[in-house]
């Protein structure tokens, strides 16, 4: 486990992932019933773009630092969340997914965050020690999906909620196998949950087997949202990223389509990048 998200915080992939995460949270809280969120690969929750790691790669310069308002409401929502994080933690802070979940969800909602790396898990626990809604567990996120789904805390069973799976892909293609297997199992346990799996894009054509297998998962719908900031002509670089969203909330595609189109222009490295939003399986 060599991956540390501090080197990549606020890059173009974080922008896409965190913008989609906020849209999913906002759809959940639009209804009054309490919901549950599981962040299987949580990281340490909060980053500084002034940290040595972030300065070494400078990746945020092609992502969060570069992005300005475009008039799109989802982008405005994302920028407002980053601004709220900075108001609390300083002008160079960048929010991780646990921080965004805690920001976007309500007092009635509950959040479980798993992180396997002991140092990152300790920092995550520290970051949320005063938030009774957030349970931090130092454990494997895939095993946690088996243990925690369907979500139930005390007498409360949660009918609605979200699972974010954001692995580091150190295992490369094997990570897709593991994640797809975990999703299949989780859908059997908690069929009505919304699931979002983040994935890196190097050469998009190599993802065809993943799309085929994702389409076959027993979900009501499967949507992919992707952003390439440069042509996918290099197998060595992360040229873009995507999210597979299973059981997407109603009209999520209509919310995200203009946002990814605007991101393509805002974050394309040399001229506009490419954006794709496609139903692998449309909602019935
Ligand atoms: C991409 S980062 C997470 C970033 C975070 N989701 C965010 O958006 O702010 C992946 C994290 O997963 C952790 N990790 C790696 N394998 C894991 C596993 N099997 N279970 C839980 N966490 C794991 C890594 O230590 C790393 O902190």
Tab-separated table of C-alpha atoms and ligand atoms in Angstrom:
chain	number	residue	atom	x	y	z
A	1	UNK	CA	0.000	0.000	0.000
A	2	UNK	CA	2.140	2.847	-1.292
A	3	UNK	CA	-0.647	5.090	-2.529
A	4	UNK	CA	-1.169	8.374	-0.655
A	5	UNK	CA	-3.964	10.592	-1.833
A	6	UNK	CA	-2.125	13.713	-0.591
A	7	UNK	CA	-0.085	13.611	-3.836
A	8	UNK	CA	-3.235	13.764	-5.957
A	9	UNK	CA	-5.708	15.815	-3.911
A	10	UNK	CA	-7.693	18.283	-5.984
A	11	UNK	CA	-6.594	16.915	-9.370
A	12	UNK	CA	-8.997	16.596	-12.319
A	13	UNK	CA	-10.126	13.166	-11.134
A	14	UNK	CA	-10.973	14.530	-7.678
A	15	UNK	CA	-12.943	17.364	-9.253
A	16	UNK	CA	-15.084	14.931	-11.263
A	17	UNK	CA	-15.502	12.458	-8.382
A	18	UNK	CA	-16.311	15.073	-5.770
A	19	UNK	CA	-18.724	16.966	-8.017
A	20	UNK	CA	-20.612	13.710	-8.701
A	21	UNK	CA	-20.499	12.776	-4.999
A	22	UNK	CA	-22.140	16.080	-4.048
A	23	UNK	CA	-24.836	15.595	-6.707
A	24	UNK	CA	-25.567	12.123	-5.289
A	25	UNK	CA	-25.741	13.479	-1.719
A	26	UNK	CA	-28.036	16.320	-2.768
A	27	UNK	CA	-30.402	13.831	-4.412
A	28	UNK	CA	-30.440	11.756	-1.209
A	29	UNK	CA	-31.219	14.661	1.114
A	30	UNK	CA	-34.013	15.881	-1.161
A	31	UNK	CA	-36.206	13.304	0.627
A	32	UNK	CA	-36.812	13.427	4.378
A	33	UNK	CA	-35.900	9.822	5.281
A	34	UNK	CA	-32.504	9.332	6.933
A	35	UNK	CA	-29.817	7.891	4.698
A	36	UNK	CA	-26.548	6.015	5.085
A	37	UNK	CA	-23.281	6.590	3.249
A	38	UNK	CA	-20.348	4.198	3.127
A	39	UNK	CA	-16.988	5.488	1.884
A	40	UNK	CA	-15.004	2.278	1.376
A	41	UNK	CA	-11.630	3.863	0.544
A	42	UNK	CA	-11.823	7.112	2.454
A	43	UNK	CA	-8.298	8.524	2.638
A	44	UNK	CA	-7.543	10.949	5.457
A	45	UNK	CA	-10.535	13.203	4.868
A	46	UNK	CA	-8.832	16.546	4.506
A	47	UNK	CA	-5.806	17.743	2.510
A	48	UNK	CA	-3.632	20.832	2.170
A	49	UNK	CA	-2.525	21.969	-1.258
A	50	UNK	CA	0.448	23.557	0.519
A	51	UNK	CA	1.661	20.164	1.772
A	52	UNK	CA	4.946	18.889	0.310
A	53	UNK	CA	3.178	15.976	-1.395
A	54	UNK	CA	0.685	18.231	-3.203
A	55	UNK	CA	3.396	20.714	-4.192
A	56	UNK	CA	5.606	17.932	-5.520
A	57	UNK	CA	3.076	16.811	-8.143
A	58	UNK	CA	1.256	20.127	-8.607
A	59	UNK	CA	-1.749	18.094	-9.771
A	60	UNK	CA	-4.349	20.446	-8.273
A	61	UNK	CA	-3.194	23.081	-10.775
A	62	UNK	CA	-4.950	21.038	-13.483
A	63	UNK	CA	-8.034	20.505	-11.328
A	64	UNK	CA	-9.486	22.344	-8.347
A	65	UNK	CA	-7.128	25.313	-8.550
A	66	UNK	CA	-7.886	25.859	-12.219
A	67	UNK	CA	-11.641	25.517	-12.015
A	68	UNK	CA	-13.655	28.736	-11.829
A	69	UNK	CA	-17.393	29.259	-11.980
A	70	UNK	CA	-18.903	28.439	-15.367
A	71	UNK	CA	-22.554	29.143	-14.624
A	72	UNK	CA	-23.276	25.423	-14.230
A	73	UNK	CA	-25.111	24.734	-10.933
A	74	UNK	CA	-23.229	21.486	-10.115
A	75	UNK	CA	-19.880	23.199	-10.609
A	76	UNK	CA	-21.081	26.098	-8.444
A	77	UNK	CA	-22.141	23.564	-5.795
A	78	UNK	CA	-18.704	21.909	-5.882
A	79	UNK	CA	-16.874	25.260	-5.663
A	80	UNK	CA	-19.101	26.318	-2.756
A	81	UNK	CA	-18.245	23.095	-0.885
A	82	UNK	CA	-14.507	23.662	-1.440
A	83	UNK	CA	-14.954	27.270	-0.244
A	84	UNK	CA	-16.797	26.040	2.883
A	85	UNK	CA	-13.902	23.662	3.607
A	86	UNK	CA	-11.426	26.522	3.195
A	87	UNK	CA	-13.459	28.805	5.462
A	88	UNK	CA	-13.077	26.144	8.172
A	89	UNK	CA	-9.560	24.853	7.510
A	90	UNK	CA	-7.649	27.594	5.718
A	91	UNK	CA	-7.323	28.940	2.184
A	92	UNK	CA	-5.275	26.017	0.796
A	93	UNK	CA	-7.381	23.199	2.252
A	94	UNK	CA	-8.961	20.630	-0.040
A	95	UNK	CA	-11.818	18.370	1.092
A	96	UNK	CA	-11.629	14.588	0.810
A	97	UNK	CA	-14.717	12.480	0.221
A	98	UNK	CA	-15.455	11.967	3.988
A	99	UNK	CA	-15.420	15.728	4.533
A	100	UNK	CA	-17.772	16.246	1.575
A	101	UNK	CA	-20.156	13.546	2.820
A	102	UNK	CA	-20.232	15.115	6.283
A	103	UNK	CA	-20.765	18.538	4.692
A	104	UNK	CA	-23.592	17.491	2.364
A	105	UNK	CA	-25.518	15.066	4.581
A	106	UNK	CA	-27.751	15.978	7.553
A	107	UNK	CA	-27.853	15.337	11.300
A	108	UNK	CA	-30.214	12.372	10.794
A	109	UNK	CA	-27.876	10.692	8.309
A	110	UNK	CA	-25.022	8.339	9.146
A	111	UNK	CA	-21.622	7.919	7.474
A	112	UNK	CA	-19.149	5.035	7.712
A	113	UNK	CA	-15.625	5.609	6.402
A	114	UNK	CA	-13.107	2.793	5.922
A	115	UNK	CA	-9.401	3.307	5.444
A	116	UNK	CA	-6.830	0.528	5.518
A	117	UNK	CA	-3.633	2.545	5.938
A	118	UNK	CA	-3.034	3.038	9.690
A	119	UNK	CA	-1.661	6.610	9.455
A	120	UNK	CA	-4.407	7.798	7.132
A	121	UNK	CA	-7.030	6.081	9.293
A	122	UNK	CA	-5.651	7.768	12.436
A	123	UNK	CA	-5.822	11.197	10.770
A	124	UNK	CA	-9.335	10.462	9.547
A	125	UNK	CA	-10.451	9.469	13.063
A	126	UNK	CA	-8.942	12.663	14.404
A	127	UNK	CA	-10.673	14.795	11.757
A	128	UNK	CA	-14.110	13.444	12.728
A	129	UNK	CA	-13.711	12.859	16.436
A	130	UNK	CA	-16.354	15.499	17.214
A	131	UNK	CA	-18.872	14.395	14.580
A	132	UNK	CA	-21.136	11.676	16.000
A	133	UNK	CA	-22.568	10.944	12.541
A	134	UNK	CA	-19.249	9.667	11.208
A	135	UNK	CA	-17.830	6.250	12.150
A	136	UNK	CA	-14.253	5.696	11.024
A	137	UNK	CA	-13.024	2.122	10.712
A	138	UNK	CA	-9.454	1.045	9.984
A	139	UNK	CA	-10.319	-1.914	7.780
A	140	UNK	CA	-10.597	-3.229	4.247
A	141	UNK	CA	-13.387	-1.372	2.465
A	142	UNK	CA	-14.538	-4.400	0.458
A	143	UNK	CA	-14.926	-6.548	3.568
A	144	UNK	CA	-16.803	-3.658	5.154
A	145	UNK	CA	-19.339	-3.747	2.302
A	146	UNK	CA	-20.185	-7.303	3.336
A	147	UNK	CA	-20.339	-6.422	7.023
A	148	UNK	CA	-22.206	-3.110	6.817
A	149	UNK	CA	-24.764	-3.734	4.056
A	150	UNK	CA	-27.716	-3.615	4.283
A	151	UNK	CA	-27.112	-0.695	6.620
A	152	UNK	CA	-28.576	-0.944	10.081
A	153	UNK	CA	-27.537	1.051	13.136
A	154	UNK	CA	-29.305	0.143	16.382
A	155	UNK	CA	-32.993	-0.090	15.480
A	156	UNK	CA	-32.664	2.024	12.353
A	157	UNK	CA	-32.659	0.295	8.999
A	158	UNK	CA	-31.686	2.625	6.202
A	159	UNK	CA	-33.666	2.209	3.012
A	160	UNK	CA	-31.748	4.910	1.165
A	161	UNK	CA	-28.089	5.646	0.777
A	162	UNK	CA	-24.857	5.606	-1.097
A	163	UNK	CA	-21.661	3.580	-1.333
A	164	UNK	CA	-18.583	5.296	-2.765
A	165	UNK	CA	-15.808	2.924	-3.864
A	166	UNK	CA	-12.627	4.842	-4.630
A	167	UNK	CA	-9.705	2.395	-4.624
A	168	UNK	CA	-6.132	3.340	-5.540
A	169	UNK	CA	-5.890	0.755	-8.397
A	170	UNK	CA	-2.436	-0.319	-7.240
A	171	UNK	CA	-3.530	-3.804	-8.306
A	172	UNK	CA	-4.289	-2.374	-11.797
A	173	UNK	CA	-6.796	-4.555	-13.696
A	174	UNK	CA	-7.324	-6.868	-10.728
A	175	UNK	CA	-8.890	-3.955	-8.852
A	176	UNK	CA	-11.726	-3.934	-11.417
A	177	UNK	CA	-12.360	-7.639	-10.705
A	178	UNK	CA	-12.406	-7.033	-6.967
A	179	UNK	CA	-14.636	-3.967	-7.208
A	180	UNK	CA	-17.123	-5.589	-9.607
A	181	UNK	CA	-17.308	-8.682	-7.393
A	182	UNK	CA	-17.930	-6.500	-4.338
A	183	UNK	CA	-20.655	-4.590	-6.196
A	184	UNK	CA	-22.419	-7.784	-7.271
A	185	UNK	CA	-22.400	-9.053	-3.701
A	186	UNK	CA	-23.515	-5.682	-2.285
A	187	UNK	CA	-26.413	-5.409	-4.740
A	188	UNK	CA	-27.668	-8.793	-3.518
A	189	UNK	CA	-27.547	-7.509	0.072
A	190	UNK	CA	-28.834	-3.978	-0.507
A	191	UNK	CA	-30.454	-3.793	-3.960
A	192	UNK	CA	-31.867	-0.292	-3.575
A	193	UNK	CA	-28.578	1.411	-2.612
A	194	UNK	CA	-26.848	3.801	-4.983
A	195	UNK	CA	-23.269	2.773	-5.767
A	196	UNK	CA	-20.500	4.890	-7.297
A	197	UNK	CA	-17.231	3.261	-8.385
A	198	UNK	CA	-14.434	5.604	-9.470
A	199	UNK	CA	-11.939	4.364	-12.097
A	200	UNK	CA	-8.891	5.829	-13.851
A	201	UNK	CA	-8.725	6.053	-17.651
A	202	UNK	CA	-5.445	5.515	-19.446
A	203	UNK	CA	-6.507	3.935	-22.766
A	204	UNK	CA	-10.288	3.934	-22.888
A	205	UNK	CA	-10.539	0.986	-25.269
A	206	UNK	CA	-8.986	-1.271	-22.619
A	207	UNK	CA	-12.058	-0.587	-20.467
A	208	UNK	CA	-14.463	-2.419	-22.823
A	209	UNK	CA	-14.526	-5.633	-20.728
A	210	UNK	CA	-15.239	-3.502	-17.628
A	211	UNK	CA	-18.196	-1.773	-19.333
A	212	UNK	CA	-19.609	-5.143	-20.439
A	213	UNK	CA	-19.362	-6.592	-16.950
A	214	UNK	CA	-20.738	-3.426	-15.345
A	215	UNK	CA	-23.754	-3.579	-17.658
A	216	UNK	CA	-24.455	-7.131	-16.464
A	217	UNK	CA	-24.568	-6.235	-12.778
A	218	UNK	CA	-28.022	-6.794	-11.261
A	219	UNK	CA	-28.772	-3.076	-10.753
A	220	UNK	CA	-31.820	-1.168	-11.993
A	221	UNK	CA	-29.561	1.153	-13.959
A	222	UNK	CA	-25.895	1.710	-14.772
A	223	UNK	CA	-24.541	5.082	-15.826
A	224	UNK	CA	-20.969	6.062	-16.682
A	225	UNK	CA	-19.725	9.642	-16.377
A	226	UNK	CA	-16.239	10.298	-17.724
A	227	UNK	CA	-13.870	13.211	-18.221
A	228	UNK	CA	-10.664	13.018	-20.269
A	229	UNK	CA	-8.404	16.045	-19.917
A	230	UNK	CA	-6.092	14.902	-22.710
A	231	UNK	CA	-6.347	12.342	-25.551
A	232	UNK	CA	-6.166	8.775	-24.296
A	233	UNK	CA	-3.110	8.007	-26.412
A	234	UNK	CA	-0.730	7.205	-23.599
A	235	UNK	CA	-1.013	3.946	-21.643
A	236	UNK	CA	1.307	5.367	-18.981
A	237	UNK	CA	-0.641	8.387	-17.805
A	238	UNK	CA	-4.010	8.863	-16.199
A	239	UNK	CA	-5.613	10.777	-19.056
A	240	UNK	CA	-8.975	10.970	-17.402
A	241	UNK	CA	-11.305	9.178	-15.055
A	242	UNK	CA	-14.855	8.037	-14.691
A	243	UNK	CA	-17.522	6.916	-12.302
A	244	UNK	CA	-19.808	3.952	-12.740
A	245	UNK	CA	-23.054	4.812	-10.965
A	246	UNK	CA	-25.489	2.016	-10.224
A	247	UNK	CA	-29.101	2.847	-9.303
A	248	UNK	CA	-28.541	6.513	-10.056
A	249	UNK	CA	-31.074	8.957	-8.607
A	250	UNK	CA	-33.809	10.176	-10.933
A	251	UNK	CA	-32.576	12.683	-13.523
A	252	UNK	CA	-28.944	12.539	-12.357
A	253	UNK	CA	-27.910	12.422	-16.016
A	254	UNK	CA	-29.691	15.718	-16.677
A	255	UNK	CA	-27.869	17.298	-13.741
A	256	UNK	CA	-24.432	15.969	-14.723
A	257	UNK	CA	-24.511	16.307	-18.518
A	258	UNK	CA	-24.029	20.107	-18.607
A	259	UNK	CA	-21.521	19.906	-15.746
A	260	UNK	CA	-19.176	17.452	-17.499
A	261	UNK	CA	-19.480	19.398	-20.737
A	262	UNK	CA	-18.352	22.514	-18.870
A	263	UNK	CA	-15.545	20.583	-17.111
A	264	UNK	CA	-14.276	19.380	-20.463
A	265	UNK	CA	-13.708	23.003	-21.483
A	266	UNK	CA	-12.483	24.168	-18.087
A	267	UNK	CA	-10.006	21.336	-17.435
A	268	UNK	CA	-8.952	20.148	-20.923
A	269	UNK	CA	-5.156	20.389	-20.994
A	270	UNK	CA	-4.659	21.629	-24.546
A	271	UNK	CA	-8.051	22.731	-25.760
A	272	UNK	CA	-11.251	20.986	-24.724
A	273	UNK	CA	-10.986	17.506	-23.282
A	274	UNK	CA	-13.648	14.851	-23.779
A	275	UNK	CA	-16.715	14.191	-21.689
A	276	UNK	CA	-18.986	11.174	-21.860
A	277	UNK	CA	-22.175	10.382	-20.045
A	278	UNK	CA	-23.797	7.140	-21.119
A	279	UNK	CA	-26.329	4.715	-19.749
A	280	UNK	CA	-24.869	1.206	-19.939
A	281	UNK	CA	-28.300	0.196	-18.707
A	282	UNK	CA	-31.118	2.784	-18.736
A	283	UNK	CA	-33.531	2.999	-15.835
A	284	UNK	CA	-36.729	1.059	-16.662
B	1	LIG	C1	-8.038	7.308	-3.891
B	1	LIG	S1	-7.704	7.302	-2.191
B	1	LIG	C2	-9.203	7.811	-1.465
B	1	LIG	C3	-9.566	9.233	-1.684
B	1	LIG	C4	-10.880	9.640	-1.070
B	1	LIG	N1	-11.949	8.711	-1.415
B	1	LIG	C5	-11.276	11.030	-1.502
B	1	LIG	O1	-11.974	11.174	-2.516
B	1	LIG	O2	-10.907	11.972	-0.821
B	1	LIG	C6	-7.699	5.573	-1.813
B	1	LIG	C7	-7.464	5.268	-0.350
B	1	LIG	O3	-7.767	3.881	-0.142
B	1	LIG	C8	-6.887	3.367	0.836
B	1	LIG	N2	-6.936	1.896	0.685
B	1	LIG	C9	-6.207	1.103	-0.126
B	1	LIG	N3	-6.675	-0.163	-0.098
B	1	LIG	C10	-7.741	-0.150	0.747
B	1	LIG	C11	-8.676	-1.128	1.154
B	1	LIG	N4	-8.612	-2.398	0.704
B	1	LIG	N5	-9.661	-0.754	2.005
B	1	LIG	C12	-9.741	0.506	2.478
B	1	LIG	N6	-8.886	1.484	2.123
B	1	LIG	C13	-7.906	1.158	1.252
B	1	LIG	C14	-5.572	4.038	0.555
B	1	LIG	O4	-4.742	4.029	1.703
B	1	LIG	C15	-6.037	5.446	0.156
B	1	LIG	O5	-6.034	6.302	1.266
